[in-house]
Amino acid sequence: MAFRGGNTAASDVAPGSPLLSLLLLLLLSLSARAAGALLEPVGGQLLPYDRLYYSGVRAYFTQEWDRAAEFLERSIATRAELLQVRRGCHDQCEAAAAGDSARLDSADGSLWDLAVFGLVQRRAECLKFCLEQRVTPSAIPPVSLDIQYEFTNRNPYNYLQVTYYKLGRLEKAVSAAQTFFVSNPSHLEMRNNLEKYRRMKGVREEAFFDREKERHWTLHDSGVLAESISDWPRAAEAWRECVNETLAATEDCRANCAGEALQPSEEDNQLTGTKGLYERAAGLSLQLLSCRQSCVSLVATRPGRISPIEDFLPSLLEHLHLAEFKAGALQGAVMSVRAYLLFYPEDPETLSNLQLYLRTPGGSTPESAQPREDISRYVHRSLLEKKLLYFAMENLGFKFTDPDLWTPESVIPESLHESWRAEKEKLDERQAEGQREGETDDSGFYAGGPITLPGVSITMDDATLNGTNRVVLDGVLSPEECRTILGLATAAASSGDGYRGRRSPHTPHEKFQGLTVLRALRLSQDGLVSAAEAQLLYDLGERVRSLLQSYFRSPSPLYFSFTHLVCRTAVTGDQEGRTDLSHPVHADNCLLEPDTRQCWREPPAFTHRDLSALLYLNDDFEGGDLFFTDRDAKTVTAVVSPQCGRLVGFSSGPVNPHGVSAVTSGRRCALALWFTLDRLHRDMVSRKQCAGLHHRPENHKAMDHTTLRAYTQQRHDQTDYFSVQSVHQPVVHCRGCAEFRKTINNTDHYVIMYQGEL
């Protein structure tokens, strides 16, 4: 029995800071024993958990299973302990600064800013001193966003389940698999692994537990269960503890915002990029406040779900006061209902409940005259933060998404109200006309433009495809061109492309092979594939871009975002009883949530993609049809069968969810292209570098796979542009990257090549 869960996570290991990059290079160049020596605890202080994680991943790929288990477990435990240390230091320094607000109030005129600077410096010194007692200096700086994603997505457990299986420690493998699967419920291979574990002798049901389960979710489920059987005392206790644990989890998250979570992204507003001191200070403080507000959503989002439970804390209080009343705990019920009214002070049903509780004997007491103190502090602090953030939205151009529905309208500036009212009126008008939400495409594309290439015909348009901004064009490639590109795909795969033999990231029943334009041109330069074939692959991208830019009447020039030649091959003997898809239903620039029919344009979705295209090369296979669906991911609205020279183009947003049916026999090949309207996100690597790769290097000679890879790394070091491709991630590119460069090693996870000074 083969377990493959860990392999699918390998390409996600992508450190993003120069320090981590240098470290990974060191770990890959040192012996296993020497690398381990760097990671021994010093005086009981916590080590950087990202380094421990990298060591575990490295041991995993060298099949040192005991070391892999040790370092992966240490990374998980160290991260958890680090978060607790940060929370403790946050509370300690906050208590120590209790008198600073009084000093700020007494400061006047030009001395006020000095008082603020003094407060910030004292807080910084306090946190630094506190952390240094428990954490090594190298573990204090925030880890990269990539590492944050790895742990948020529970990828360490993906590696651990394979590691423990190899070690024969089945119950630990089961718990690791269950922990990963809870956060990744659509991961087909892990689902299959869990089913196989359940059929194994000696595996107890108790082994299937979530190691990362948060206590407030356990209490939430207990409260729901107790309510369902009308066990009101037990329900009241569960909801009371759930409220307390939710507040504690929120505080843990907020404390972490000043450490690991506070990292500016490309989408952040311009404040932190300006040179003025106050503008930069405002930008950093607003990022901190926004992060703290987002903790509401993070705590209210179940593992494996995209969106949070709306009004989570108020809903808990609603459950609590009803359960307390039915359990006879009237004083607690009155305090809880008063706490709920802090969020919705004019809610008629809750006000009616309050009057009922007060009229009931034992309900009106001096102790119950006020709401819960912890909820009062929570609401007061949140409102102060919201006022600052909305002020910044109105006056400083800051982007903020309020996680709460209960925010009073008085907190929101009137100018923002007006713009929102205008948007709501437009939406109401569309709904009154009976239009579905999914029919509105705000991409800026408008299908129906001219076809600029002779011999190309429109086979299906919006009407026949039952959607918006969709088209099927035939005749884009000749049969000879299809054969040429198919030959290129075969030759590149057999020349050490790095994808050979890899399972598809979407199903274990198909194998996946891929080739980027840049790699094809490099292979042609080194004599491993025909230069004419590589040139044709490059030219096809330009052909597709020209056709779609014209047909969709692009509002601005289309830029290449990512281009990939992809072949999926059905695994012989592994097709019986298949119910999965070759590619699950998804949208290309947002995270589709079928249950709510929402599509969230946020990472890890490729939010910069605007237009998608698939150019098919063959039809000598079974299955593999492209299909479009409604936002429920179930209602199929159109089906397109691949054939040589057929091009499918569509806008990348929520109006065009799509998937691919299972390839049950043969090999399906297509050129996948994504385009962007944002010049900053263009794939300038391939297009810039390709111009200089049409001639072979001097003194060229045939190279084997190892020599070719070393030569490719050398070429990376000699250019100001670099490209990296993994099984799951798109091309990564930058310009003038003299500090470090990335390429891929033989195990398909990242190797960091470092140059320059830190």
CSV table of C-alpha atoms in Angstrom, one decimal, residues 38-407:
chain,number,residue,atom,x,y,z
A,38,LEU,CA,23.1,23.8,14.6
A,39,LEU,CA,19.6,23.0,16.0
A,40,GLU,CA,20.4,21.9,19.6
A,41,PRO,CA,18.7,24.0,22.3
A,42,VAL,CA,20.8,26.7,23.9
A,43,GLY,CA,20.2,27.2,27.6
A,44,GLY,CA,16.6,26.0,27.3
A,45,GLN,CA,15.7,28.8,24.9
A,46,LEU,CA,13.4,28.2,22.0
A,47,LEU,CA,15.0,27.8,18.5
A,48,PRO,CA,13.6,29.1,15.3
A,49,TYR,CA,10.8,26.8,14.4
A,50,ASP,CA,11.2,27.4,10.7
A,51,ARG,CA,14.8,26.0,10.8
A,52,LEU,CA,13.5,23.0,12.6
A,53,TYR,CA,10.9,22.6,10.0
A,54,TYR,CA,13.4,22.9,7.1
A,55,SER,CA,15.5,20.2,8.8
A,56,GLY,CA,12.6,17.9,9.1
A,57,VAL,CA,11.7,18.4,5.4
A,58,ARG,CA,15.3,17.8,4.4
A,59,ALA,CA,15.4,14.6,6.4
A,60,TYR,CA,12.1,13.5,4.9
A,61,PHE,CA,13.4,13.8,1.3
A,62,THR,CA,16.6,11.9,2.3
A,63,GLN,CA,14.4,9.2,3.9
A,64,GLU,CA,15.9,9.7,7.3
A,65,TRP,CA,12.6,8.9,8.9
A,66,ASP,CA,13.6,9.1,12.6
A,67,ARG,CA,15.2,12.5,12.1
A,68,ALA,CA,12.3,13.8,10.0
A,69,ALA,CA,9.9,12.8,12.8
A,70,GLU,CA,12.0,14.4,15.4
A,71,PHE,CA,12.5,17.8,13.7
A,72,LEU,CA,8.9,18.1,12.4
A,73,GLU,CA,7.6,17.4,15.9
A,74,ARG,CA,10.0,19.8,17.4
A,75,SER,CA,9.0,22.5,14.9
A,76,ILE,CA,5.3,22.1,15.8
A,77,ALA,CA,5.9,22.1,19.6
A,78,THR,CA,8.3,25.0,19.3
A,79,ARG,CA,5.9,27.1,17.4
A,80,ALA,CA,3.1,26.4,19.9
A,81,GLU,CA,5.4,27.4,22.8
A,82,LEU,CA,6.6,30.5,21.0
A,83,LEU,CA,3.0,31.7,20.6
A,84,GLN,CA,2.4,31.2,24.3
A,85,VAL,CA,5.6,33.1,25.2
A,86,ARG,CA,4.6,36.0,23.0
A,87,ARG,CA,1.1,36.1,24.7
A,88,GLY,CA,2.8,36.0,28.1
A,89,CYS,CA,5.2,38.8,27.2
A,90,HIS,CA,2.3,40.8,25.6
A,91,ASP,CA,0.3,40.6,28.8
A,92,GLN,CA,3.3,41.3,31.1
A,93,CYS,CA,4.3,44.4,29.1
A,94,GLU,CA,0.8,45.7,28.8
A,95,ALA,CA,0.3,45.5,32.6
A,96,ALA,CA,3.7,47.3,33.1
A,97,ALA,CA,2.5,50.1,30.8
A,98,ALA,CA,-0.7,50.7,32.7
A,99,GLY,CA,0.3,54.1,33.9
A,100,ASP,CA,1.5,55.3,30.5
A,101,SER,CA,-1.9,56.5,29.4
A,102,ALA,CA,-2.1,58.9,32.3
A,103,ARG,CA,1.3,60.4,31.3
A,104,LEU,CA,0.0,60.8,27.7
A,105,ASP,CA,-3.1,62.7,29.0
A,106,SER,CA,-0.9,65.0,31.0
A,107,ALA,CA,1.5,65.8,28.1
A,108,ASP,CA,0.7,69.0,26.3
A,109,GLY,CA,1.7,70.7,23.0
A,110,SER,CA,5.0,69.7,21.4
A,111,LEU,CA,5.8,67.4,24.3
A,112,TRP,CA,3.0,65.0,23.5
A,113,ASP,CA,4.8,63.3,20.6
A,114,LEU,CA,7.8,62.7,23.0
A,115,ALA,CA,5.5,61.0,25.4
A,116,VAL,CA,4.2,58.8,22.6
A,117,PHE,CA,7.8,57.9,21.5
A,118,GLY,CA,8.7,57.1,25.0
A,119,LEU,CA,5.7,54.8,25.4
A,120,VAL,CA,6.7,52.9,22.2
A,121,GLN,CA,10.3,52.6,23.2
A,122,ARG,CA,9.4,51.3,26.7
A,123,ARG,CA,7.1,48.8,25.2
A,124,ALA,CA,9.7,47.7,22.7
A,125,GLU,CA,12.3,47.3,25.5
A,126,CYS,CA,9.9,45.4,27.6
A,127,LEU,CA,9.0,42.9,24.9
A,128,LYS,CA,12.7,42.5,23.8
A,129,PHE,CA,13.8,41.7,27.4
A,130,CYS,CA,10.9,39.3,28.0
A,131,LEU,CA,11.4,37.4,24.8
A,132,GLU,CA,15.1,37.1,25.2
A,133,GLN,CA,14.6,35.2,28.4
A,134,ARG,CA,12.9,32.3,26.6
A,135,VAL,CA,13.8,32.7,22.9
A,136,THR,CA,17.1,32.6,21.0
A,137,PRO,CA,17.8,35.9,19.1
A,138,SER,CA,17.4,34.2,15.8
A,139,ALA,CA,13.9,33.0,16.7
A,140,ILE,CA,12.6,36.4,17.6
A,141,PRO,CA,12.1,37.9,14.1
A,142,PRO,CA,8.9,36.9,12.2
A,143,VAL,CA,9.2,33.9,9.9
A,144,SER,CA,8.4,34.2,6.2
A,145,LEU,CA,4.8,34.3,5.0
A,146,ASP,CA,5.4,31.0,3.2
A,147,ILE,CA,6.2,29.3,6.6
A,148,GLN,CA,3.2,30.9,8.2
A,149,TYR,CA,1.1,29.4,5.4
A,150,GLU,CA,2.7,26.0,5.8
A,151,PHE,CA,1.7,25.9,9.5
A,152,THR,CA,-1.7,27.5,9.1
A,153,ASN,CA,-2.4,24.9,6.4
A,154,ARG,CA,-1.0,22.1,8.7
A,155,ASN,CA,1.5,20.9,6.1
A,156,PRO,CA,3.9,19.5,8.8
A,157,TYR,CA,1.3,16.9,9.5
A,158,ASN,CA,1.2,15.9,5.8
A,159,TYR,CA,4.9,15.0,6.1
A,160,LEU,CA,4.5,13.4,9.5
A,161,GLN,CA,1.8,10.9,8.4
A,162,VAL,CA,4.1,9.5,5.8
A,163,THR,CA,7.1,9.6,8.1
A,164,TYR,CA,5.3,7.7,10.9
A,165,TYR,CA,3.9,5.2,8.4
A,166,LYS,CA,7.4,4.5,7.1
A,167,LEU,CA,8.5,4.0,10.8
A,168,GLY,CA,5.6,1.6,11.4
A,169,ARG,CA,4.0,3.8,14.0
A,170,LEU,CA,0.5,3.6,12.7
A,171,GLU,CA,-1.4,5.4,15.4
A,172,LYS,CA,0.8,8.4,15.2
A,173,ALA,CA,0.5,8.3,11.4
A,174,VAL,CA,-3.3,8.2,11.7
A,175,SER,CA,-3.5,11.2,14.1
A,176,ALA,CA,-1.2,13.2,11.8
A,177,ALA,CA,-3.3,12.3,8.8
A,178,GLN,CA,-6.5,13.2,10.6
A,179,THR,CA,-5.0,16.5,11.8
A,180,PHE,CA,-4.0,17.4,8.2
A,181,PHE,CA,-7.3,16.3,6.7
A,182,VAL,CA,-9.5,18.3,9.1
A,183,SER,CA,-7.8,21.5,7.7
A,184,ASN,CA,-7.8,20.1,4.1
A,185,PRO,CA,-11.0,18.2,3.6
A,186,SER,CA,-10.8,18.3,-0.2
A,187,HIS,CA,-7.4,16.5,-0.2
A,188,LEU,CA,-8.3,13.3,-2.0
A,189,GLU,CA,-5.1,11.4,-1.3
A,190,MET,CA,-5.3,12.0,2.4
A,191,ARG,CA,-9.0,10.9,2.4
A,192,ASN,CA,-7.9,7.7,0.7
A,193,ASN,CA,-5.1,7.2,3.2
A,194,LEU,CA,-7.5,7.6,6.1
A,195,GLU,CA,-9.9,5.0,4.5
A,196,LYS,CA,-7.0,2.6,4.2
A,197,TYR,CA,-6.0,3.2,7.8
A,198,ARG,CA,-9.5,2.4,9.0
A,199,ARG,CA,-9.3,-1.0,7.2
A,200,MET,CA,-6.0,-1.9,8.9
A,201,LYS,CA,-6.0,-4.3,11.8
A,202,GLY,CA,-4.8,-2.9,15.1
A,203,VAL,CA,-5.7,0.7,14.4
A,204,ARG,CA,-8.0,2.0,17.1
A,205,GLU,CA,-10.8,4.5,16.5
A,206,GLU,CA,-9.3,6.7,19.2
A,207,ALA,CA,-6.3,7.3,16.9
A,208,PHE,CA,-8.4,9.4,14.5
A,209,PHE,CA,-8.2,12.6,16.5
A,210,ASP,CA,-7.3,16.2,15.5
A,211,ARG,CA,-4.0,17.1,17.3
A,212,GLU,CA,-4.7,20.8,16.6
A,213,LYS,CA,-8.3,21.0,17.6
A,214,GLU,CA,-9.0,24.3,19.3
A,215,ARG,CA,-10.9,24.1,22.6
A,216,HIS,CA,-13.5,26.7,21.7
A,217,TRP,CA,-14.7,24.5,18.8
A,218,THR,CA,-14.9,21.5,21.1
A,219,LEU,CA,-17.0,23.4,23.5
A,220,HIS,CA,-19.1,24.8,20.7
A,221,ASP,CA,-20.0,21.3,19.5
A,222,SER,CA,-20.7,20.2,23.1
A,223,GLY,CA,-23.1,23.1,23.5
A,224,VAL,CA,-24.9,22.3,20.3
A,225,LEU,CA,-25.2,18.6,21.4
A,226,ALA,CA,-26.5,19.5,24.9
A,227,GLU,CA,-29.1,21.8,23.4
A,228,SER,CA,-30.3,19.1,21.0
A,229,ILE,CA,-31.2,16.9,24.0
A,230,SER,CA,-32.4,19.7,26.2
A,231,ASP,CA,-29.7,19.3,28.8
A,232,TRP,CA,-29.8,22.9,29.7
A,233,PRO,CA,-27.4,23.0,32.7
A,234,ARG,CA,-24.8,21.2,30.6
A,235,ALA,CA,-25.5,23.5,27.7
A,236,ALA,CA,-25.1,26.6,29.8
A,237,GLU,CA,-21.8,25.4,31.1
A,238,ALA,CA,-20.5,24.5,27.6
A,239,TRP,CA,-21.6,27.9,26.2
A,240,ARG,CA,-20.1,29.8,29.1
A,241,GLU,CA,-16.7,28.1,28.7
A,242,CYS,CA,-16.9,28.5,24.9
A,243,VAL,CA,-17.3,32.3,25.3
A,244,ASN,CA,-14.3,32.4,27.7
A,245,GLU,CA,-12.2,30.2,25.3
A,246,THR,CA,-13.2,32.3,22.3
A,247,LEU,CA,-12.1,35.5,24.1
A,248,ALA,CA,-8.8,33.8,25.1
A,249,ALA,CA,-8.1,32.6,21.5
A,250,THR,CA,-8.8,36.1,20.3
A,251,GLU,CA,-6.3,37.5,22.7
A,252,ASP,CA,-3.7,35.0,21.7
A,253,CYS,CA,-4.2,36.0,18.1
A,254,ARG,CA,-4.0,39.7,18.9
A,255,ALA,CA,-0.8,39.2,20.8
A,256,ASN,CA,0.8,37.5,17.8
A,257,CYS,CA,-0.1,40.5,15.6
A,258,ALA,CA,2.8,42.4,17.0
A,259,GLY,CA,5.2,39.6,16.2
A,260,GLU,CA,4.8,37.0,13.5
A,261,ALA,CA,1.6,38.2,11.8
A,262,LEU,CA,2.5,41.9,11.3
A,263,GLN,CA,4.1,41.8,7.8
A,264,PRO,CA,3.2,44.2,5.0
A,265,SER,CA,2.0,42.7,1.7
A,266,GLU,CA,2.0,44.0,-1.8
A,267,GLU,CA,-1.6,45.0,-1.5
A,268,ASP,CA,-1.0,47.2,1.5
A,269,ASN,CA,-1.8,50.8,1.0
A,270,GLN,CA,0.9,53.4,0.2
A,271,LEU,CA,1.3,54.7,3.8
A,272,THR,CA,4.3,52.5,4.7
A,273,GLY,CA,6.0,53.3,1.5
A,274,THR,CA,6.1,57.1,2.1
A,275,LYS,CA,9.1,58.8,3.6
A,276,GLY,CA,7.4,60.9,6.3
A,277,LEU,CA,7.8,59.7,9.8
A,278,TYR,CA,4.2,60.2,10.8
A,279,GLU,CA,2.9,58.6,7.6
A,280,ARG,CA,5.1,55.5,8.2
A,281,ALA,CA,4.1,55.4,11.9
A,282,ALA,CA,0.4,55.6,10.9
A,283,GLY,CA,0.8,52.9,8.3
A,284,LEU,CA,2.4,50.5,10.8
A,285,SER,CA,-0.1,51.2,13.5
A,286,LEU,CA,-3.0,50.7,11.1
A,287,GLN,CA,-1.6,47.4,10.0
A,288,LEU,CA,-1.4,46.3,13.6
A,289,LEU,CA,-5.0,47.4,14.3
A,290,SER,CA,-6.3,45.7,11.1
A,291,CYS,CA,-4.5,42.5,12.1
A,292,ARG,CA,-6.1,42.6,15.5
A,293,GLN,CA,-9.5,43.1,14.0
A,294,SER,CA,-9.0,40.2,11.6
A,295,CYS,CA,-8.6,37.9,14.6
A,296,VAL,CA,-12.3,38.0,15.0
A,297,SER,CA,-12.6,36.2,11.6
A,298,LEU,CA,-9.7,33.8,12.2
A,299,VAL,CA,-11.1,32.6,15.5
A,300,ALA,CA,-14.5,32.2,14.0
A,301,THR,CA,-13.3,30.1,11.0
A,302,ARG,CA,-13.4,26.4,11.5
A,303,PRO,CA,-10.4,24.4,10.2
A,304,GLY,CA,-11.0,23.5,6.6
A,305,ARG,CA,-13.5,26.3,5.9
A,306,ILE,CA,-12.9,29.4,4.0
A,307,SER,CA,-15.3,31.9,5.6
A,308,PRO,CA,-15.9,32.5,9.3
A,309,ILE,CA,-19.2,32.1,11.2
A,310,GLU,CA,-20.7,35.5,11.1
A,311,ASP,CA,-21.3,37.3,14.4
A,312,PHE,CA,-19.6,34.4,16.2
A,313,LEU,CA,-19.2,35.9,19.7
A,314,PRO,CA,-22.7,37.5,19.8
A,315,SER,CA,-24.2,34.2,18.7
A,316,LEU,CA,-22.4,32.4,21.5
A,317,LEU,CA,-23.9,35.0,24.0
A,318,GLU,CA,-27.3,34.4,22.5
A,319,HIS,CA,-27.0,30.6,23.1
A,320,LEU,CA,-25.6,31.3,26.5
A,321,HIS,CA,-28.4,33.5,27.9
A,322,LEU,CA,-31.1,31.2,26.6
A,323,ALA,CA,-29.4,28.1,28.1
A,324,GLU,CA,-28.8,29.9,31.4
A,325,PHE,CA,-32.5,31.0,31.6
A,326,LYS,CA,-33.8,27.5,30.9
A,327,ALA,CA,-31.3,26.0,33.4
A,328,GLY,CA,-32.5,28.4,36.1
A,329,ALA,CA,-29.3,30.5,36.3
A,330,LEU,CA,-31.2,33.8,36.1
A,331,GLN,CA,-28.5,36.1,37.3
A,332,GLY,CA,-26.1,34.8,34.6
A,333,ALA,CA,-28.8,34.9,32.0
A,334,VAL,CA,-29.4,38.6,32.7
A,335,MET,CA,-25.7,39.4,32.6
A,336,SER,CA,-25.3,37.5,29.3
A,337,VAL,CA,-28.3,39.1,27.7
A,338,ARG,CA,-27.0,42.5,28.7
A,339,ALA,CA,-23.7,41.6,27.1
A,340,TYR,CA,-25.5,40.6,23.9
A,341,LEU,CA,-27.2,44.0,23.9
A,342,LEU,CA,-23.7,45.7,23.8
A,343,PHE,CA,-23.5,44.4,20.2
A,344,TYR,CA,-27.1,45.0,19.2
A,345,PRO,CA,-28.6,47.5,21.7
A,346,GLU,CA,-31.9,47.9,19.9
A,347,ASP,CA,-32.7,44.3,19.1
A,348,PRO,CA,-36.4,43.9,20.0
A,349,GLU,CA,-36.4,40.2,20.7
A,350,THR,CA,-33.4,40.5,23.0
A,351,LEU,CA,-34.9,43.5,24.8
A,352,SER,CA,-38.1,41.4,25.3
A,353,ASN,CA,-36.0,38.6,26.7
A,354,LEU,CA,-34.3,40.9,29.1
A,355,GLN,CA,-37.7,42.1,30.4
A,356,LEU,CA,-38.8,38.6,30.8
A,357,TYR,CA,-35.7,37.6,32.8
A,358,LEU,CA,-36.0,40.7,35.1
A,359,ARG,CA,-39.7,39.9,35.9
A,360,THR,CA,-38.8,36.3,36.8
A,361,PRO,CA,-38.0,35.9,40.5
A,362,GLY,CA,-34.3,36.0,41.1
A,363,GLY,CA,-33.5,37.8,37.9
A,364,SER,CA,-33.2,41.3,39.1
A,365,THR,CA,-30.2,41.6,41.4
A,366,PRO,CA,-27.5,44.2,41.9
A,367,GLU,CA,-24.9,41.8,40.4
A,368,SER,CA,-26.9,41.4,37.2
A,369,ALA,CA,-27.4,45.1,36.7
A,370,GLN,CA,-24.3,45.3,34.5
A,371,PRO,CA,-23.2,43.1,31.6
A,372,ARG,CA,-20.2,40.9,31.8
A,373,GLU,CA,-17.1,43.0,32.3
A,374,ASP,CA,-14.9,41.1,29.9
A,375,ILE,CA,-17.5,41.6,27.1
A,376,SER,CA,-17.8,45.3,27.9
A,377,ARG,CA,-14.0,45.7,27.6
A,378,TYR,CA,-14.0,43.8,24.3
A,379,VAL,CA,-16.7,45.9,22.7
A,380,HIS,CA,-15.2,49.2,23.9
A,381,ARG,CA,-11.7,48.4,22.6
A,382,SER,CA,-13.1,47.1,19.3
A,383,LEU,CA,-15.1,50.3,18.7
A,384,LEU,CA,-12.0,52.5,19.4
A,385,GLU,CA,-10.0,50.5,16.9
A,386,LYS,CA,-12.8,50.6,14.3
A,387,LYS,CA,-13.0,54.4,14.6
A,388,LEU,CA,-9.3,54.7,13.8
A,389,LEU,CA,-9.5,52.3,10.9
A,390,TYR,CA,-12.5,53.9,9.3
A,391,PHE,CA,-10.9,57.3,9.7
A,392,ALA,CA,-7.9,56.0,7.8
A,393,MET,CA,-10.2,54.5,5.1
A,394,GLU,CA,-11.8,57.9,4.6
A,395,ASN,CA,-8.8,60.1,4.8
A,396,LEU,CA,-5.6,58.1,4.2
A,397,GLY,CA,-6.7,55.6,1.6
A,398,PHE,CA,-6.2,52.6,4.0
A,399,LYS,CA,-8.0,49.3,3.0
A,400,PHE,CA,-9.9,47.7,5.8
A,401,THR,CA,-12.5,44.9,5.8
A,402,ASP,CA,-14.7,45.0,8.9
A,403,PRO,CA,-15.1,41.5,10.2
A,404,ASP,CA,-18.2,42.3,12.3
A,405,LEU,CA,-21.8,42.8,11.4
A,406,TRP,CA,-22.6,44.6,14.6
A,407,THR,CA,-20.5,47.7,14.0
